[in-house]
Coordinates of C-alpha atoms and ligand atoms in Angstrom, one line a residue:
X125 CA 2.3 17.4 74.5
X126 CA 1.6 13.8 75.1
X127 CA 0.2 12.0 72.1
X128 CA -1.2 8.6 71.2
X129 CA -0.5 7.1 67.7
X130 CA -3.3 4.9 66.4
X131 CA -1.9 2.4 64.0
X132 CA 1.7 1.2 63.5
X133 CA 1.8 0.7 59.8
X134 CA 3.8 2.7 57.2
X135 CA 2.7 6.1 58.4
X136 CA 2.6 5.3 62.1
X137 CA 6.2 4.0 62.0
X138 CA 7.3 7.1 60.0
X139 CA 5.7 9.4 62.5
X140 CA 7.1 7.6 65.5
X141 CA 10.6 7.5 64.1
X142 CA 10.6 11.2 63.3
X143 CA 9.4 12.2 66.7
X144 CA 12.0 10.1 68.4
X145 CA 14.8 11.4 66.1
X146 CA 13.9 15.1 66.8
X147 CA 13.2 15.1 70.5
X148 CA 15.7 17.9 71.2
X149 CA 14.3 20.1 68.5
X150 CA 10.8 19.9 69.9
X151 CA 11.8 21.2 73.3
X152 CA 11.2 24.8 72.2
X153 CA 7.6 23.7 71.5
X154 CA 7.2 22.3 75.0
X155 CA 8.1 18.7 73.9
X156 CA 6.3 16.0 72.0
X157 CA 6.1 12.7 73.7
X158 CA 4.6 9.5 72.3
X159 CA 2.7 8.1 75.3
X160 CA 0.9 5.1 73.6
X161 CA 0.8 3.4 70.2
X162 CA -2.4 1.5 69.5
X163 CA -2.1 -1.7 67.5
X164 CA -3.8 -5.1 67.0
X165 CA -2.8 -8.0 69.3
X166 CA -1.3 -9.8 66.4
X167 CA 1.1 -6.9 65.6
X168 CA 2.5 -6.7 69.1
X169 CA 5.3 -9.3 68.8
X170 CA 6.8 -7.9 65.6
X171 CA 6.6 -4.1 66.5
X172 CA 9.9 -3.8 68.3
X173 CA 8.5 -1.0 70.6
X174 CA 9.0 -0.6 74.3
X175 CA 6.2 -2.7 75.9
X176 CA 5.1 0.3 78.0
X177 CA 4.2 2.2 74.8
X178 CA 2.1 -0.6 73.3
X179 CA -1.6 -0.5 73.7
X180 CA -4.3 -2.8 72.3
X181 CA -7.3 -1.2 74.0
X182 CA -8.4 2.3 72.7
X183 CA -10.4 3.0 75.9
X184 CA -7.1 3.2 77.8
X185 CA -6.0 6.1 75.5
X186 CA -9.4 7.8 75.7
X187 CA -9.5 7.6 79.5
X188 CA -5.9 9.0 79.9
X189 CA -6.5 12.7 80.3
X190 CA -2.7 13.4 80.1
X191 CA -2.9 12.4 76.4
X192 CA -4.1 15.6 74.7
X193 CA -3.7 14.6 71.0
X194 CA -4.7 11.5 69.1
X195 CA -2.8 10.8 65.8
X196 CA -5.0 8.5 63.7
X197 CA -3.0 6.7 61.0
X198 CA -4.9 3.3 60.9
X199 CA -6.0 3.8 57.3
X200 CA -9.3 2.1 58.3
X201 CA -12.5 3.6 57.1
X202 CA -15.3 2.9 59.6
X203 CA -13.1 2.1 62.6
X204 CA -10.9 5.1 61.8
X205 CA -14.0 7.4 61.8
X206 CA -15.1 6.0 65.2
X207 CA -11.7 6.5 66.7
X208 CA -11.6 10.1 65.5
X209 CA -15.1 10.9 66.8
X210 CA -14.4 9.4 70.2
X211 CA -11.1 11.3 70.4
X212 CA -12.8 14.6 69.7
X213 CA -15.6 13.9 72.1
X214 CA -13.0 13.3 74.8
X215 CA -11.6 16.8 74.0
X216 CA -8.4 15.5 72.4
X217 CA -6.9 17.3 69.4
X218 CA -7.0 15.1 66.3
X219 CA -4.3 14.7 63.6
X220 CA -4.9 12.2 60.8
X221 CA -3.6 11.0 57.5
X222 CA -6.9 9.2 56.7
X223 CA -8.1 10.7 53.5
X224 CA -11.0 8.3 53.1
X225 CA -12.5 9.4 56.4
X226 CA -11.6 13.1 56.0
X227 CA -13.2 13.2 52.5
X228 CA -16.4 11.6 53.7
X229 CA -16.8 13.2 57.1
X230 CA -15.0 16.6 56.7
X231 CA -18.0 18.7 57.7
X232 CA -19.0 16.5 60.6
X233 CA -15.5 16.2 62.1
X234 CA -14.8 19.9 61.6
X235 CA -18.1 20.8 63.3
X236 CA -17.5 18.3 66.2
X237 CA -14.0 19.7 66.7
X238 CA -15.3 23.2 66.8
X239 CA -18.0 22.1 69.3
X240 CA -15.5 20.4 71.6
X241 CA -13.0 23.2 71.3
X242 CA -10.2 21.1 69.8
X243 CA -8.2 21.2 66.6
X244 CA -8.5 18.8 63.7
X245 CA -5.6 18.7 61.3
X246 CA -5.1 16.5 58.2
X247 CA -2.1 17.8 56.2
X248 CA -0.9 14.2 55.5
X249 CA -4.3 13.2 53.9
X250 CA -3.4 14.9 50.6
X251 CA -0.1 14.9 48.7
X252 CA 1.9 12.9 51.2
X253 CA 4.8 15.0 52.2
X254 CA 3.8 18.2 50.4
X255 CA 2.7 21.0 52.7
X256 CA -0.5 21.7 50.8
X257 CA -3.6 21.8 53.2
X258 CA -2.2 24.5 55.4
X259 CA -1.2 26.9 52.5
X260 CA -4.5 26.1 50.7
X261 CA -6.5 27.2 53.7
X262 CA -4.5 30.5 53.8
X263 CA -4.9 31.1 50.1
X264 CA -8.6 30.3 50.1
X265 CA -9.1 33.0 52.7
X266 CA -7.4 35.6 50.6
X267 CA -8.3 34.5 47.1
X268 CA -11.2 33.0 45.1
X269 CA -9.6 29.7 44.1
X270 CA -11.0 29.0 40.6
X271 CA -8.9 26.0 39.6
X272 CA -6.9 23.2 41.1
X273 CA -5.2 20.6 39.1
X274 CA -3.3 17.8 40.8
X275 CA -1.5 14.5 40.7
X276 CA -2.6 13.1 44.0
X277 CA -1.8 9.4 43.8
X278 CA 1.8 8.3 44.0
X279 CA 0.9 4.7 43.0
X280 CA -0.8 5.7 39.7
X281 CA 1.9 8.2 38.8
X282 CA 4.6 5.6 39.5
X283 CA 2.8 3.0 37.3
X284 CA 2.2 5.4 34.4
X285 CA 5.8 6.6 34.6
X286 CA 7.2 3.1 34.6
X287 CA 5.0 2.0 31.7
X288 CA 6.1 5.0 29.6
X289 CA 9.8 5.1 30.5
X290 CA 10.6 1.4 30.9
X291 CA 7.8 -0.3 29.0
X292 CA 6.8 -2.2 32.1
X293 CA 3.4 -4.0 31.8
X294 CA 0.7 -2.5 34.1
X295 CA 0.6 -5.5 36.5
X296 CA 4.4 -5.4 37.1
X297 CA 4.5 -1.7 37.6
X298 CA 1.7 -2.0 40.2
X299 CA 3.5 -4.8 42.0
X300 CA 6.6 -2.5 42.3
X301 CA 4.5 0.3 43.7
X302 CA 3.1 -2.1 46.3
X303 CA 6.6 -3.3 47.2
X304 CA 7.7 0.3 47.7
X305 CA 4.9 0.9 50.2
X306 CA 3.0 3.5 48.0
X307 CA -0.2 1.6 47.4
X308 CA -3.2 1.3 49.7
X309 CA -4.0 -2.0 51.4
X310 CA -6.5 -2.5 48.6
X311 CA -4.8 -1.1 45.5
X312 CA -8.1 -0.8 43.7
X313 CA -8.5 2.4 45.7
X314 CA -5.4 3.7 43.9
X315 CA -5.8 2.5 40.3
X316 CA -9.5 3.1 40.0
X317 CA -9.0 6.6 41.1
X318 CA -10.9 6.5 44.5
X319 CA -7.9 7.7 46.4
X320 CA -7.4 10.6 44.1
X321 CA -11.1 11.4 44.2
X322 CA -11.0 11.6 48.0
X323 CA -8.1 14.0 47.9
X324 CA -9.8 16.1 45.3
X325 CA -12.9 16.3 47.5
X326 CA -10.8 17.6 50.4
X327 CA -8.9 20.3 48.5
X328 CA -12.1 21.4 46.6
X329 CA -14.0 21.7 49.9
X330 CA -11.3 23.9 51.3
X331 CA -11.1 26.0 48.1
X332 CA -14.9 26.5 48.0
X333 CA -15.4 26.8 51.8
X334 CA -18.1 24.2 51.9
X335 CA -17.9 20.4 51.7
X336 CA -18.4 18.9 48.2
X337 CA -19.6 15.3 47.9
X338 CA -17.7 12.3 46.6
X339 CA -20.7 11.6 44.4
X340 CA -20.1 15.0 42.7
X341 CA -16.8 13.8 41.1
X342 CA -16.7 12.3 37.6
X343 CA -14.3 9.4 37.9
X344 CA -12.2 7.2 35.6
X345 CA -9.2 5.3 36.8
X346 CA -6.1 3.9 35.0
X347 CA -6.7 0.1 35.2
X348 CA -7.7 -0.3 31.6
X349 CA -4.5 1.3 30.1
X350 CA -2.4 -1.0 27.9
X351 CA 1.3 -0.9 27.1
X352 CA 0.3 -0.2 23.5
X353 CA -1.3 3.1 24.5
X354 CA 2.2 4.2 25.4
X355 CA 3.2 4.2 21.7
X356 CA 0.7 7.0 20.9
X357 CA 2.2 9.0 23.8
X358 CA 5.8 8.5 22.5
X359 CA 4.8 9.4 18.9
X360 CA 3.3 12.7 20.1
X361 CA 5.8 13.5 22.8
X362 CA 3.0 13.4 25.5
X363 CA 2.8 12.0 29.0
X364 CA -0.2 10.5 30.7
X365 CA -1.2 11.5 34.2
X366 CA -4.2 10.7 36.4
X367 CA -5.3 14.3 36.9
X368 CA -7.6 15.6 39.5
X369 CA -9.3 18.8 38.3
X370 CA -11.4 21.3 40.1
X371 CA -12.8 24.3 38.2
X372 CA -15.0 27.1 39.5
X373 CA -16.9 29.4 37.2
X374 CA -19.3 31.8 39.0
X375 CA -21.7 29.6 41.0
X376 CA -20.8 26.4 39.0
X377 CA -18.0 24.1 39.8
X378 CA -16.7 20.9 38.2
X379 CA -14.8 18.0 39.7
X380 CA -13.2 15.4 37.5
X381 CA -10.6 12.6 38.1
X382 CA -9.5 11.0 34.8
X383 CA -6.4 10.2 32.8
X384 CA -5.2 13.1 30.8
X385 CA -2.6 13.4 28.1
X386 CA -0.3 16.4 28.7
X387 CA 2.4 18.0 26.7
X388 CA 5.8 19.6 27.6
X389 CA 4.2 23.0 28.2
X390 CA 1.9 21.7 31.0
X391 CA 3.0 22.6 34.6
X392 CA 2.7 18.9 35.7
X393 CA 4.6 17.4 32.7
X394 CA 7.8 16.8 34.8
X395 CA 6.0 15.2 37.7
X396 CA 7.1 11.5 37.5
X397 CA 7.3 8.5 39.8
X398 CA 5.6 8.7 43.2
X399 CA 5.9 12.5 43.2
X400 CA 2.6 14.4 43.6
X401 CA 1.9 18.0 42.6
X402 CA -0.9 20.5 42.9
X403 CA -1.3 23.6 40.8
X404 CA -3.9 26.1 41.9
X405 CA -5.1 29.5 40.6
X406 CA -6.3 32.3 42.9
X407 CA -7.5 35.7 41.7
X408 CA -4.8 37.6 43.7
X409 CA -1.9 35.1 44.0
X410 CA -2.2 33.8 40.4
X411 CA -0.8 30.3 39.8
X412 CA 0.9 28.4 42.6
X413 CA 2.4 25.0 42.2
X414 CA 3.3 22.6 45.0
X415 CA 5.5 19.6 44.3
X416 CA 6.8 16.8 46.5
X417 CA 6.8 13.1 47.5
X418 CA 3.2 11.9 47.4
X419 CA 3.5 8.7 49.4
X420 CA 5.8 6.7 51.7
X421 CA 6.8 6.3 55.3
X422 CA 8.9 9.4 56.0
X423 CA 7.3 12.0 53.7
X424 CA 3.8 11.2 55.1
X425 CA 5.1 10.9 58.6
X426 CA 6.7 14.3 58.1
X427 CA 3.4 15.8 57.3
X428 CA 1.8 14.3 60.4
X429 CA 4.6 15.7 62.5
X430 CA 4.1 19.2 61.0
X431 CA 0.5 19.1 62.1
X432 CA 1.5 18.0 65.7
X433 CA 4.0 20.9 65.8
X434 CA 1.3 23.3 64.6
X435 CA -0.9 22.0 67.4
X436 CA 1.8 22.8 69.9
X437 CA 1.8 26.3 68.6
X438 CA -2.0 26.4 68.5
X439 CA -2.2 29.1 65.9
X440 CA -4.8 27.5 63.7
X441 CA -8.0 29.3 63.1
X442 CA -11.2 27.3 63.1
X443 CA -13.0 26.6 59.8
X444 CA -16.8 26.9 59.4
X445 CA -18.3 25.3 56.4
X446 CA -21.3 27.6 56.0
X447 CA -21.7 28.8 52.4
X448 CA -23.0 26.6 49.6
X449 CA -23.0 26.9 45.8
X450 CA -25.7 25.5 43.7
X451 CA -24.2 22.3 42.3
X452 CA -21.5 20.5 40.4
X453 CA -21.0 20.8 36.7
X454 CA -18.6 18.2 35.1
X455 CA -19.6 18.3 31.5
X456 CA -16.5 19.8 30.0
X457 CA -15.7 20.0 26.3
X458 CA -12.3 18.6 25.3
X459 CA -10.5 16.4 22.8
X460 CA -10.0 12.9 24.0
X461 CA -7.7 10.0 23.1
X462 CA -9.6 6.7 23.0
X463 CA -8.2 3.2 22.4
X464 CA -10.7 0.4 21.6
X465 CA -11.2 -2.8 19.8
X466 CA -11.3 -2.8 15.9
X467 CA -15.0 -3.7 15.8
X468 CA -16.1 -0.8 18.0
X469 CA -16.9 2.7 16.9
X470 CA -17.4 6.2 18.1
X471 CA -19.8 8.5 16.2
X472 CA -18.1 9.5 12.9
X473 CA -18.5 13.3 13.4
X474 CA -16.5 13.0 16.7
X475 CA -13.4 11.7 15.0
X476 CA -10.4 14.0 14.3
X477 CA -7.9 11.2 13.6
X478 CA -7.9 7.4 13.7
X479 CA -5.3 4.7 13.2
X480 CA -5.4 0.9 13.3
X481 CA -3.0 -1.0 15.6
X482 CA -2.7 -4.7 16.3
X483 CA -6.2 -5.9 17.2
X484 CA -7.5 -2.5 17.9
X485 CA -7.6 1.2 17.0
X486 CA -6.7 4.5 18.4
X487 CA -8.8 7.6 18.0
X488 CA -8.2 11.3 18.7
X489 CA -11.6 13.0 18.9
X490 CA -12.5 16.6 18.2
X491 CA -13.6 18.8 21.1
X492 CA -16.6 16.8 22.4
X493 CA -18.8 16.7 25.4
X494 CA -17.4 14.6 28.2
X495 CA -20.8 13.4 29.3
X496 CA -21.6 12.2 25.7
X497 CA -18.3 10.4 25.5
X498 CA -18.6 8.7 28.8
X499 CA -22.2 7.7 28.0
X500 CA -21.1 6.0 24.8
X501 CA -18.2 4.3 26.4
X502 CA -20.3 3.0 29.3
X503 CA -22.7 1.4 26.7
X504 CA -19.7 -0.2 24.8
X505 CA -18.3 -1.5 28.1
X506 CA -21.6 -3.1 28.9
X507 CA -21.2 -5.1 25.7
X508 CA -17.8 -6.3 27.0
X509 CA -15.5 -3.7 25.3
X510 CA -12.0 -3.1 26.6
X511 CA -11.6 0.7 26.3
X512 CA -9.2 3.2 27.6
X513 CA -9.7 7.0 27.3
X514 CA -7.8 10.0 28.4
X515 CA -8.4 13.8 28.0
X516 CA -6.0 15.6 25.8
X517 CA -5.0 18.5 27.9
Ligands
HSE605 N1 -1.7 5.1 48.1 C1 -1.5 6.5 48.2 C2 -0.7 6.9 47.0 C3 -0.7 6.8 49.5 O1 -0.2 6.0 46.2 O2 -0.6 8.1 46.7 C4 -0.6 8.2 49.8 O3 -1.9 8.8 50.1

C-alpha cells in the first residue's frame, strides 16, 4: 500500500520512522510504502528526508491514484478537516491522529467514508499508544457500555504528578511537559481540558453508537490548581487526576471532564506521568482497563501504524451512527474539594469540613449538586476569585 503522510511534526516523524524500521515485517501485508510526506515550504530544509518524498502541494497527493491511503497528522483543525474530506472524496482511505477534527466531525467523516467506500481510522486520536478505539468498537457491539472513566491527557497527568511528587510549581511542570513533546502547540488545549473533552466525545460516541456533541460536556481544566492544594492531597493520601467520565443510565447520559481526587482503591490511582488509561464497564464483559503511554512520538506513531496495518488487512466493519438518545445529563451529586480565598464563602449547609491556610481556605463539601456548585463558583470567579475545585471520587 502506498501512503502519503500529511505533516512531519512529532507524530509524522514517529510514523515515518516506524514504517521505515519495519519494512520487512510489512511484506506479509503486501508492503507499506511512504510515497510522499506533505510539509510546509519552511520545513523542507530541516526535515532530512529524501527530496523525492517531500511534497508541499497537497493536490499532487490527491491526484496520484497510486496513493491509496492518506495519513493526516498535521494537528491543524480547519486545514486538517479539509485535507481529510478531500482525501475521502478522492476515494483514499484515511488514518488520522487529529482528535480535534475527529471529535467535531466524526459523523460527517464516517458518513463520507461510507459513501465513498473507504475506511476511516483514528486509533491514535485517543490515548496515544493505547489500543483503545478498536477494542471499544468491538465491546460496544457486544455490550451496553454504561461507563467510561479515563485519563486522556498526558500533559495534565504529567503536570499533576510532578506537582504532587516533586512539589514543582504548575508553570515549571508545564514547561517540562512541553519540552518532552507531550503538549499541544497551544497548551491551553491541554490544561483547560479541551483535549480531554475531545477524546471523551470520541469514546462516548462510539460507546453510545451516535455522535455526542462537544457542547454536551461539562468542563473544568487544571490551570487554577496551586502547589498548596497538594498539601491536602498528601494529608489525605489522595491523588488528583483530570478525569473524563461518561455515564449512561437508561436513556440519560452524562459527560464530565474535571479534576477529581482519587484514593488508593480507585483503578486509576497508579496512573502517573504522561501515562493514559481508560476503564470501561460493559454489561457482559464487566470492567476493562486499558493503560499505556498517552502521548509522544513513537507511542502515537505506533497507533497510526496499527491503523495502516488494519487497513492492509481491510477487516474493519463500517459504522453507522443511526440511533440517538434524548439528551445529556451532567448534574451529578458528589462531595467536592474547593480551595478559595479567605473572604469567599460557599453556602454553610454544603460544608462538611473547612480549614484555613495561608491567605485562603480549603473546603470539603457534603454530597452536593455539581450544577449548583459550578453556578456558585462561576459567580465568584466573575468577582475575580481564584478558585480551584475537584470532585472527591
Ligand atoms: N497533548 C496531548 C496529551 C497529546 O498531552 O495527551 C496526545 O494526544
